[in-house]
PDB file of C-alpha atoms in Angstrom:
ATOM      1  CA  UNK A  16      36.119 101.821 119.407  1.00  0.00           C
ATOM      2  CA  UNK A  17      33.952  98.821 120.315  1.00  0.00           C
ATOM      3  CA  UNK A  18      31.130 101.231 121.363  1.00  0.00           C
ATOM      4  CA  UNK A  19      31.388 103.543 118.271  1.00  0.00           C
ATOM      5  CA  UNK A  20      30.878 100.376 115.832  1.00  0.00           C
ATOM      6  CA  UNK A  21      28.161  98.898 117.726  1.00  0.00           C
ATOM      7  CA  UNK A  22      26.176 102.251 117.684  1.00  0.00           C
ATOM      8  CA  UNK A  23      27.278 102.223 114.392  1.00  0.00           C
ATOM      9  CA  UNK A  24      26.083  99.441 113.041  1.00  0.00           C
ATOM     10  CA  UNK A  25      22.507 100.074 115.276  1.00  0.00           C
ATOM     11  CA  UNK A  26      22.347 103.507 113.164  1.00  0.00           C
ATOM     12  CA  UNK A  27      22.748 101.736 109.972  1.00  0.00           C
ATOM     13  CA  UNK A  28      19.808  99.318 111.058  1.00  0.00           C
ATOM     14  CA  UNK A  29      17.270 102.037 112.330  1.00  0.00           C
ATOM     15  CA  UNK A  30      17.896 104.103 108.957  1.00  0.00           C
ATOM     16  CA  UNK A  31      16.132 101.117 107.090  1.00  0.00           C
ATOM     17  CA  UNK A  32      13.623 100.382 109.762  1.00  0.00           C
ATOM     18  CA  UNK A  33      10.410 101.887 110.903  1.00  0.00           C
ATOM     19  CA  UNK A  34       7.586 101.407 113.380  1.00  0.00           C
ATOM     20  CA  UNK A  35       7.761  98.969 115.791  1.00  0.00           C
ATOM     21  CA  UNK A  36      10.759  97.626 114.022  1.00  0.00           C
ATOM     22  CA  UNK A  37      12.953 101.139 115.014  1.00  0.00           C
ATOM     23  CA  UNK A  38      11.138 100.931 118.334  1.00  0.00           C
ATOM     24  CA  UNK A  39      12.845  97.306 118.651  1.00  0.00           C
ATOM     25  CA  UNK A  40      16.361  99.064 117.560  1.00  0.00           C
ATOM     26  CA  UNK A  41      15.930 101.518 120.012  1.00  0.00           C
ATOM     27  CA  UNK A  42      15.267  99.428 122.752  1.00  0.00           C
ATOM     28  CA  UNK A  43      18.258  97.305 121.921  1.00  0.00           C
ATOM     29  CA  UNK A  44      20.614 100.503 122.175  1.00  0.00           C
ATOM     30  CA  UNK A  45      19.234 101.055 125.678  1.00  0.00           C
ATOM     31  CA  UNK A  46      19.928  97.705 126.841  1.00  0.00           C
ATOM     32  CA  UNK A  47      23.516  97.589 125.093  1.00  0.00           C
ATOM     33  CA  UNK A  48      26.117  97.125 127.690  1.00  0.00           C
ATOM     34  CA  UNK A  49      28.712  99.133 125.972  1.00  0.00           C
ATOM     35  CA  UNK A  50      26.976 101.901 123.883  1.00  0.00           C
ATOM     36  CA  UNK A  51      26.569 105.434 126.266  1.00  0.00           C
ATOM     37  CA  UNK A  52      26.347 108.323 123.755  1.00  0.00           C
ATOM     38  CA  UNK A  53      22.779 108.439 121.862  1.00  0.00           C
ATOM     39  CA  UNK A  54      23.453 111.476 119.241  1.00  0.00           C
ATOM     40  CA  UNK A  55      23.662 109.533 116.327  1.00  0.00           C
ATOM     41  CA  UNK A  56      20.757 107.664 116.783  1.00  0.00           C
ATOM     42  CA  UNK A  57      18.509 110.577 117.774  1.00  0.00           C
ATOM     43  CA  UNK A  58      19.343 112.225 115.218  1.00  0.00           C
ATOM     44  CA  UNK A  59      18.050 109.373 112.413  1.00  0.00           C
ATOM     45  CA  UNK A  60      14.726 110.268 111.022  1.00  0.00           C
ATOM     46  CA  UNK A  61      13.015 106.897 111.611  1.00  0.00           C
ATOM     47  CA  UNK A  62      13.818 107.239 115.153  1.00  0.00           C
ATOM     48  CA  UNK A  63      12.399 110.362 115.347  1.00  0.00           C
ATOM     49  CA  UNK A  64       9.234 109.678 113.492  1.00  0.00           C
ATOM     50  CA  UNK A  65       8.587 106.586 116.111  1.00  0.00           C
ATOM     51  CA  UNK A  66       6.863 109.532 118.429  1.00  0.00           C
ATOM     52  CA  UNK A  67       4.071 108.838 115.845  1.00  0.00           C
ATOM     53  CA  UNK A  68       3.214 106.527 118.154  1.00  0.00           C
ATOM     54  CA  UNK A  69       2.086 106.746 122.141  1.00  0.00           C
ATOM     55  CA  UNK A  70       4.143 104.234 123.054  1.00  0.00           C
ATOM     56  CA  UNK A  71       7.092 105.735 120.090  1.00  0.00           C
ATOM     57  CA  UNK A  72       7.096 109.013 121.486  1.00  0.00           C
ATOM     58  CA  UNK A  73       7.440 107.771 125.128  1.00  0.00           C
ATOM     59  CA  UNK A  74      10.550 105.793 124.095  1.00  0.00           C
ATOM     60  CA  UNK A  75      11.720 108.611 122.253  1.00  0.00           C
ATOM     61  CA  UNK A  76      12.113 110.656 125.299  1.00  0.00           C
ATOM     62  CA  UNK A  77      13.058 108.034 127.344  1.00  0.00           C
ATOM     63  CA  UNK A  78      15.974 107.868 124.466  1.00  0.00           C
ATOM     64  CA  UNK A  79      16.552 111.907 125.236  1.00  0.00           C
ATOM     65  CA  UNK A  80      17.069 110.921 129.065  1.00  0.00           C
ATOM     66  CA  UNK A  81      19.497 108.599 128.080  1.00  0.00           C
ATOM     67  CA  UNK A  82      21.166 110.986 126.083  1.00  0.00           C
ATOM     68  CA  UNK A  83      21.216 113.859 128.151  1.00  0.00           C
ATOM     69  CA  UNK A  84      19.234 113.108 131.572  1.00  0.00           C
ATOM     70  CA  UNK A  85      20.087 111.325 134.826  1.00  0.00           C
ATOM     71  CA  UNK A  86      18.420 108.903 137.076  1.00  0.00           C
ATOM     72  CA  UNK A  87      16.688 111.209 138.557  1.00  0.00           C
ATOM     73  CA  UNK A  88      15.599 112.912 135.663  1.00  0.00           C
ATOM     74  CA  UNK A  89      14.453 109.438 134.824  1.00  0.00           C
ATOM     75  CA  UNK A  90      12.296 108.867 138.451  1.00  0.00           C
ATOM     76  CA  UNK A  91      11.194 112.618 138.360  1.00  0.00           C
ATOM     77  CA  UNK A  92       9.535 111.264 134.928  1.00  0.00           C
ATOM     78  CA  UNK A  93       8.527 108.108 135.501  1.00  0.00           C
ATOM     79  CA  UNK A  94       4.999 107.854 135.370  1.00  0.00           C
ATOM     80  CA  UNK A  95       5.039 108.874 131.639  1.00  0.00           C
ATOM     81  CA  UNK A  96       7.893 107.013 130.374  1.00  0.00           C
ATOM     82  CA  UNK A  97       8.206 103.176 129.867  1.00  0.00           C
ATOM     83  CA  UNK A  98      10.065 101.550 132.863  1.00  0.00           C
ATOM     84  CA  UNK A  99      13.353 100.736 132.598  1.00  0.00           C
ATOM     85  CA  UNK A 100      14.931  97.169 132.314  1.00  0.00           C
ATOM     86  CA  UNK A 101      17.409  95.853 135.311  1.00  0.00           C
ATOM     87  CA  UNK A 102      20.292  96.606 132.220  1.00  0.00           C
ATOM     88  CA  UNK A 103      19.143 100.185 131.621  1.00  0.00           C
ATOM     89  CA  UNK A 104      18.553 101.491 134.921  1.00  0.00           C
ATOM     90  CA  UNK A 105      21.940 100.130 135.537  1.00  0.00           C
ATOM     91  CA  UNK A 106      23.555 102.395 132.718  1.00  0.00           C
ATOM     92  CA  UNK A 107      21.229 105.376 133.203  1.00  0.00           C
ATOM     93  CA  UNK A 108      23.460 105.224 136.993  1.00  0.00           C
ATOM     94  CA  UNK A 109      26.475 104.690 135.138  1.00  0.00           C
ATOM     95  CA  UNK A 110      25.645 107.622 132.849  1.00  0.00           C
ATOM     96  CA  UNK A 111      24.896 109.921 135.994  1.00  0.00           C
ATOM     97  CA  UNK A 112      27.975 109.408 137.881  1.00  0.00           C
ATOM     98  CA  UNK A 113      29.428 110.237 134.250  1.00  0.00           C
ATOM     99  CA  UNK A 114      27.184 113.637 134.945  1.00  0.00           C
ATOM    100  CA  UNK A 115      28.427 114.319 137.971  1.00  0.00           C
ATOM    101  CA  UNK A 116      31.995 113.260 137.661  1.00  0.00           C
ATOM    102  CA  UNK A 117      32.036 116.342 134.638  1.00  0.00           C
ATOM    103  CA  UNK A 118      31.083 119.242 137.007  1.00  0.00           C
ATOM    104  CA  UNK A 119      32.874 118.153 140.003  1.00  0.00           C
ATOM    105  CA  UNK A 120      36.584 116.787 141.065  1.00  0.00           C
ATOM    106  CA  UNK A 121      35.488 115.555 144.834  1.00  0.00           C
ATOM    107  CA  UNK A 122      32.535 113.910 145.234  1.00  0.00           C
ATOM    108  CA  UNK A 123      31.048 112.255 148.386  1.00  0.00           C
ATOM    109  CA  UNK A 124      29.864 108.931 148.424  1.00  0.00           C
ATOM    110  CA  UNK A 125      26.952 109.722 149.829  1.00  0.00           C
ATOM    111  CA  UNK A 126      25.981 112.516 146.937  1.00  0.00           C
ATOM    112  CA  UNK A 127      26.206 109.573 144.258  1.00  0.00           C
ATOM    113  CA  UNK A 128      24.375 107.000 146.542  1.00  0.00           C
ATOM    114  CA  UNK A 129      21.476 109.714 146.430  1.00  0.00           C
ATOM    115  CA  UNK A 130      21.990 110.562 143.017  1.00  0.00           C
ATOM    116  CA  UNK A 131      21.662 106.848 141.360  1.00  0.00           C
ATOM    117  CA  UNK A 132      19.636 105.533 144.561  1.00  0.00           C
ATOM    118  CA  UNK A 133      22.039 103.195 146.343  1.00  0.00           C
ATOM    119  CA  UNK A 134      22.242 102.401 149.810  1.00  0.00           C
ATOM    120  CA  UNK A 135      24.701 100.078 150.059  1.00  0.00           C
ATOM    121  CA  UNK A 136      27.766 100.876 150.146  1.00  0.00           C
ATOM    122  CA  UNK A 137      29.564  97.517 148.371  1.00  0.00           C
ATOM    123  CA  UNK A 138      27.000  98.023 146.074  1.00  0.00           C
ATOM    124  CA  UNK A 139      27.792 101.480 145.096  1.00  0.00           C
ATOM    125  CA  UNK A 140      31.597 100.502 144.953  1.00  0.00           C
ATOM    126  CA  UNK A 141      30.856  97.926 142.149  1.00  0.00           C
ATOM    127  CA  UNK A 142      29.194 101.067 140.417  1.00  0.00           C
ATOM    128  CA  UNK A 143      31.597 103.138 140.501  1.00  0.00           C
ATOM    129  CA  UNK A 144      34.119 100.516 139.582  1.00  0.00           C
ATOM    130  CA  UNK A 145      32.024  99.304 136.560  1.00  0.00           C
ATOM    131  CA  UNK A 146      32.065 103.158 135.557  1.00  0.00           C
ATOM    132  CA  UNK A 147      36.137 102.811 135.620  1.00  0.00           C
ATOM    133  CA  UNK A 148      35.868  99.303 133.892  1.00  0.00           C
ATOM    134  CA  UNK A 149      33.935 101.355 131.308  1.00  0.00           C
ATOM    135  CA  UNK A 150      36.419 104.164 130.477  1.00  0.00           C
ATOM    136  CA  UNK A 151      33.347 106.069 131.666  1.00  0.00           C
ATOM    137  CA  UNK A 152      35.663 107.863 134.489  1.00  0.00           C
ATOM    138  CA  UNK A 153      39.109 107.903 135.617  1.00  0.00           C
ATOM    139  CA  UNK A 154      38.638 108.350 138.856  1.00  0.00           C
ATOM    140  CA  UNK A 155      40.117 106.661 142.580  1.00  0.00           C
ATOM    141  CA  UNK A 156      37.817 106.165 145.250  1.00  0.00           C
ATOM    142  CA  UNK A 157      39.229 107.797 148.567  1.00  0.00           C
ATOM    143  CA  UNK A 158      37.767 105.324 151.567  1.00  0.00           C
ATOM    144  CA  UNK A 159      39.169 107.360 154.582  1.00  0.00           C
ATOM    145  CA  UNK A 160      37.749 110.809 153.216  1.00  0.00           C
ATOM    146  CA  UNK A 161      34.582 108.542 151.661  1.00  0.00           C
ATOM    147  CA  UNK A 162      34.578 110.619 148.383  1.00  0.00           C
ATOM    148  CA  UNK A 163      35.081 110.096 144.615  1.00  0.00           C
ATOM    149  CA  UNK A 164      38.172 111.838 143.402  1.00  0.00           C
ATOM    150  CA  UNK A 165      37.686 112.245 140.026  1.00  0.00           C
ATOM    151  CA  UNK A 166      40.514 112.869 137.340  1.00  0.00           C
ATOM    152  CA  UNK A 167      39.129 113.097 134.136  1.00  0.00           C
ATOM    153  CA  UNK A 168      35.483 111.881 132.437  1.00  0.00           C
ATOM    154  CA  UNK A 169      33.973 111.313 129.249  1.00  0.00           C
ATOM    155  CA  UNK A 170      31.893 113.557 127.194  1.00  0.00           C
ATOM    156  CA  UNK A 171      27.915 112.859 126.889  1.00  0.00           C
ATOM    157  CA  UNK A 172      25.841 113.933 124.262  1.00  0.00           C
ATOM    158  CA  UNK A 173      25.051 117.727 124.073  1.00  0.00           C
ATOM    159  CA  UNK A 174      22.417 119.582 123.531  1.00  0.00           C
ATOM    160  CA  UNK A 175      22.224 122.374 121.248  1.00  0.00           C
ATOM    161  CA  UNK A 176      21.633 125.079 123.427  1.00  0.00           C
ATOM    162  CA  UNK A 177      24.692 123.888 125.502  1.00  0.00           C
ATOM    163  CA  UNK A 178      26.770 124.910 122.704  1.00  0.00           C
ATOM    164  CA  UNK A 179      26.956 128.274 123.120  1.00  0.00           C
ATOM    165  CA  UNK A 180      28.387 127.735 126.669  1.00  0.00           C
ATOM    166  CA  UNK A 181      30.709 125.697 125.511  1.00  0.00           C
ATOM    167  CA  UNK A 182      32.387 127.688 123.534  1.00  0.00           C
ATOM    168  CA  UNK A 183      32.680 130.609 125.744  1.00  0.00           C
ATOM    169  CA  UNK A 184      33.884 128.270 128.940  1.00  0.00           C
ATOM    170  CA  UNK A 185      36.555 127.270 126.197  1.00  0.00           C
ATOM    171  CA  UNK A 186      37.192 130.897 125.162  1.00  0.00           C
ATOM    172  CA  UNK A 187      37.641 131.505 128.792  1.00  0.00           C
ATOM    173  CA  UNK A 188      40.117 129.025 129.372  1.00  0.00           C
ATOM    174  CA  UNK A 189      41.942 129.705 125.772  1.00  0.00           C
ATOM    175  CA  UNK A 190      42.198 133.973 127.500  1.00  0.00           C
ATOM    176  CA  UNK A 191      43.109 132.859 130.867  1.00  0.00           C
ATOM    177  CA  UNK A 192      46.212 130.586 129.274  1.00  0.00           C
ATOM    178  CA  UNK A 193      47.119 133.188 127.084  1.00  0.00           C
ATOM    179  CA  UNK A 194      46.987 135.464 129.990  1.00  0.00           C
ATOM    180  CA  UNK A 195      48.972 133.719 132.273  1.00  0.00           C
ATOM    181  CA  UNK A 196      51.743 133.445 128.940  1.00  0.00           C
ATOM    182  CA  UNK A 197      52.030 137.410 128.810  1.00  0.00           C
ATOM    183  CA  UNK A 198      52.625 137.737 131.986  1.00  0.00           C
ATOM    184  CA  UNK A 199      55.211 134.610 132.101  1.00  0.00           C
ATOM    185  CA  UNK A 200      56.951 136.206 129.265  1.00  0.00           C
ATOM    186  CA  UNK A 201      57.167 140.006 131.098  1.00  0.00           C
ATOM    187  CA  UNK A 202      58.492 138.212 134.111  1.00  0.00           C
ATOM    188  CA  UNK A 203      61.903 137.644 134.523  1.00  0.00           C
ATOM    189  CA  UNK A 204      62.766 133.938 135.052  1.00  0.00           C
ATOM    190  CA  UNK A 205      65.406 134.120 137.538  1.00  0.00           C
ATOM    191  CA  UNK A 206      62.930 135.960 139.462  1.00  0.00           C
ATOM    192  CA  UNK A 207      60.240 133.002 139.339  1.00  0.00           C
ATOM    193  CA  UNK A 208      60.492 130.291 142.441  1.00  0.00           C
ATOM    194  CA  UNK A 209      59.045 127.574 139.507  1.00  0.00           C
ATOM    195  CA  UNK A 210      61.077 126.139 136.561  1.00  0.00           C
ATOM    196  CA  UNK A 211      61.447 127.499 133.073  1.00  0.00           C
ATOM    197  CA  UNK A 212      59.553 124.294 131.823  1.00  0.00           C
ATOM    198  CA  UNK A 213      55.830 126.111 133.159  1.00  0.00           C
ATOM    199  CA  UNK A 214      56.660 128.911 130.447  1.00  0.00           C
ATOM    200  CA  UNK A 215      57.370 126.085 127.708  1.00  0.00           C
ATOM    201  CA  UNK A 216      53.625 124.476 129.087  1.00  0.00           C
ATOM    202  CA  UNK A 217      52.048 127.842 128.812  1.00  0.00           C
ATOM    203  CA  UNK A 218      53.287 128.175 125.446  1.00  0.00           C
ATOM    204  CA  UNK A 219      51.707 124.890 124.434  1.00  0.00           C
ATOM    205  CA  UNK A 220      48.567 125.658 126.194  1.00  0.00           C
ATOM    206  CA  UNK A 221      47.740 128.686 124.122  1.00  0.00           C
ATOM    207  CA  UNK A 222      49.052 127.946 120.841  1.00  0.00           C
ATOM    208  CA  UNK A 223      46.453 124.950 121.380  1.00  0.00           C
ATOM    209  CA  UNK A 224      43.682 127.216 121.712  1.00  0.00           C
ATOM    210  CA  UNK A 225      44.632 129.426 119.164  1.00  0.00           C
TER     211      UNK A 225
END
């Protein structure tokens, strides 16, 4: 809620600002501790119109990595885009683990280390940790298997063209449920080794999609 003001609040400056002075707002958003979904803001006019500008149109795409991107998107760009402050390369790693904690429910230690750059271990612990402080991920780090088990994430900003996937991975899951209901419901329940409460879950799960 804290987050959603602040960005707030920055949107309501940049739509009165322009120039260097949106370039300033900008900036500010990227160094904000709290603030890790960029939509909003990209989508302002004045922002967009800072790629007037050199120096505008690299932030604005540095804004776009932010958005959607990861560190390494970030390093595989670096030589045209400005360099990042101690503060945002700290949440641009936050933002990947957020990346890679969305496509994947075990992930080794040593994948995020190489994905954000880390080599030290403590260090990479605090990371992660911060990324749990954040409500970024709500995950538990397994030390004797050295992997991230991950639980559930938060959503980034989307692109457009991810859209259409989105809906059909959703319209997958909504036909699988309803599925798995039919053939709960042609099944007879003595005859299941599982409770009758999966066929009241099953229920839920595809009215929800309906």
């Amino acid at each position: 809620m804290a987050a959603a003001l602040a960005l707030s609040q920055f949107v309501h400056l940049a739509q009165s600002q322009q120039g260097k002075a949106c370039e300033a707002i900008v900036k500010q958003v990227l160094d904000h501790s709290n603030i890790f979904v960029f939509g909003e803001l990209l989508e302002c006019p004045n922002v967009q119109a800072i790629s007037a500008s050199p120096e505008g149109a690299k932030l604005l795409e540095l804004l776009r990595v932010f958005a959607y991107g990861t560190y390494q998107d970030y390093k595989a760009r670096a030589d045209s885009l400005p360099a990042l402050t101690p503060a945002q390369k700290r949440k641009l790693q936050l933002l990947t683990i957020v990346s890679m904690a969305s496509k994947e429910r075990r992930i080794p230690f040593s994948d995020i280390g190489a994905a954000v750059e880390m080599d030290s271990t403590r260090e990479l612990e605090d990371l992660i940790i911060d990324a749990v402080y954040q409500n970024l991920i709500d995950a538990k780090m397994d030390q004797e298997k050295q992997c991230l088990e991950v639980l559930k994430s938060t959503c980034r900003d989307c692109k457009d063209e991810d859209i259409d996937f989105i809906i059909e991975t959703l319209t997958a899951w909504g036909d699988s449920a309803s599925g798995m209901l039919e053939t709960l419901e042609t099944t007879k329940l003595s005859d299941l080794p599982f409770s009758p409460q999966l066929l009241s879950q099953a229920q839920g799960q595809a009215q929800s999609t309906q």
